[in-house]
Coordinates of C-alpha atoms in Angstrom, one line a residue:
M1 CA 211.0 233.2 286.3
G2 CA 209.7 233.8 289.8
K3 CA 208.5 231.0 292.2
F4 CA 204.9 231.9 291.5
Q5 CA 205.3 231.7 287.8
L6 CA 207.1 228.3 288.1
A7 CA 204.3 227.0 290.3
K8 CA 201.5 228.3 288.1
G9 CA 198.5 226.0 288.3
G10 CA 200.2 223.9 291.0
T11 CA 201.4 224.1 294.6
L12 CA 204.0 226.3 296.2
F13 CA 205.5 225.1 299.5
I14 CA 207.0 227.7 301.8
D15 CA 209.0 226.2 304.6
E16 CA 209.5 228.0 307.9
V17 CA 207.2 230.9 307.1
G18 CA 207.7 232.1 310.6
D19 CA 211.3 233.0 309.7
M20 CA 210.2 235.2 306.7
P21 CA 211.3 238.8 306.9
M22 CA 208.6 241.4 307.3
S23 CA 209.2 242.8 303.8
T24 CA 208.7 239.4 302.3
Q25 CA 205.5 238.9 304.4
T26 CA 204.2 242.1 303.0
R27 CA 204.9 241.1 299.4
L28 CA 203.4 237.6 299.9
L29 CA 200.2 239.2 301.4
R30 CA 199.9 241.5 298.4
I31 CA 200.1 238.5 296.1
L32 CA 197.5 236.6 298.1
Q33 CA 195.1 239.6 298.2
D34 CA 195.4 240.8 294.6
E35 CA 196.0 237.3 293.1
E36 CA 198.6 239.0 291.0
N37 CA 202.4 238.9 291.1
L38 CA 204.4 241.9 290.0
E39 CA 207.9 240.8 289.1
H40 CA 210.8 243.3 289.6
G41 CA 210.8 245.9 286.9
M42 CA 207.4 245.0 285.5
K43 CA 204.5 247.5 285.1
S44 CA 201.7 245.0 285.1
G45 CA 201.5 241.7 287.0
N46 CA 201.0 238.1 286.2
K47 CA 197.8 236.4 287.5
S48 CA 198.7 233.9 290.2
N49 CA 196.9 230.6 290.2
V50 CA 198.8 228.8 292.9
R51 CA 197.9 226.7 296.0
I52 CA 200.1 227.7 298.9
I53 CA 201.2 225.3 301.7
T54 CA 203.3 226.7 304.5
S55 CA 205.0 225.2 307.5
T56 CA 206.7 226.5 310.6
Q57 CA 208.0 225.2 313.9
V58 CA 207.4 228.4 315.8
D59 CA 204.1 229.7 317.3
L60 CA 202.9 232.3 314.8
K61 CA 200.4 233.7 317.3
N62 CA 203.4 234.6 319.6
L63 CA 205.2 236.2 316.7
I64 CA 202.0 238.2 315.9
E65 CA 201.8 239.4 319.5
N66 CA 205.5 240.5 319.4
G67 CA 205.0 242.3 316.1
E68 CA 207.2 239.9 314.2
F69 CA 204.6 238.3 311.9
R70 CA 201.7 240.0 310.1
E71 CA 198.3 239.1 311.5
D72 CA 196.6 239.6 308.2
L73 CA 199.0 237.2 306.5
F74 CA 198.3 234.7 309.2
F75 CA 194.6 235.0 308.5
R76 CA 195.2 234.4 304.8
L77 CA 197.5 231.4 305.4
N78 CA 195.6 229.7 308.2
V79 CA 192.8 228.3 306.2
I80 CA 193.2 224.6 307.0
P81 CA 195.6 224.3 309.9
L82 CA 197.3 220.9 310.6
N83 CA 199.2 220.2 313.8

């Protein structure tokens, strides 16, 4: 089972989202946009019903400017920012 399946109906905490590789950022963005998680080798996805909380110690806006973090993913994750 993947992390999204395990967290179904609950909360998924992603620590240090700023360290996430670009390929993983793309996949996470796709899950957030489509609300569907396609596991490896599957032809149809599983509906995702998960609250996502992320944290980071780096300035994501600087990473966006440097091309190291997706701006569209930041937009999706930055709903209720806490400092």
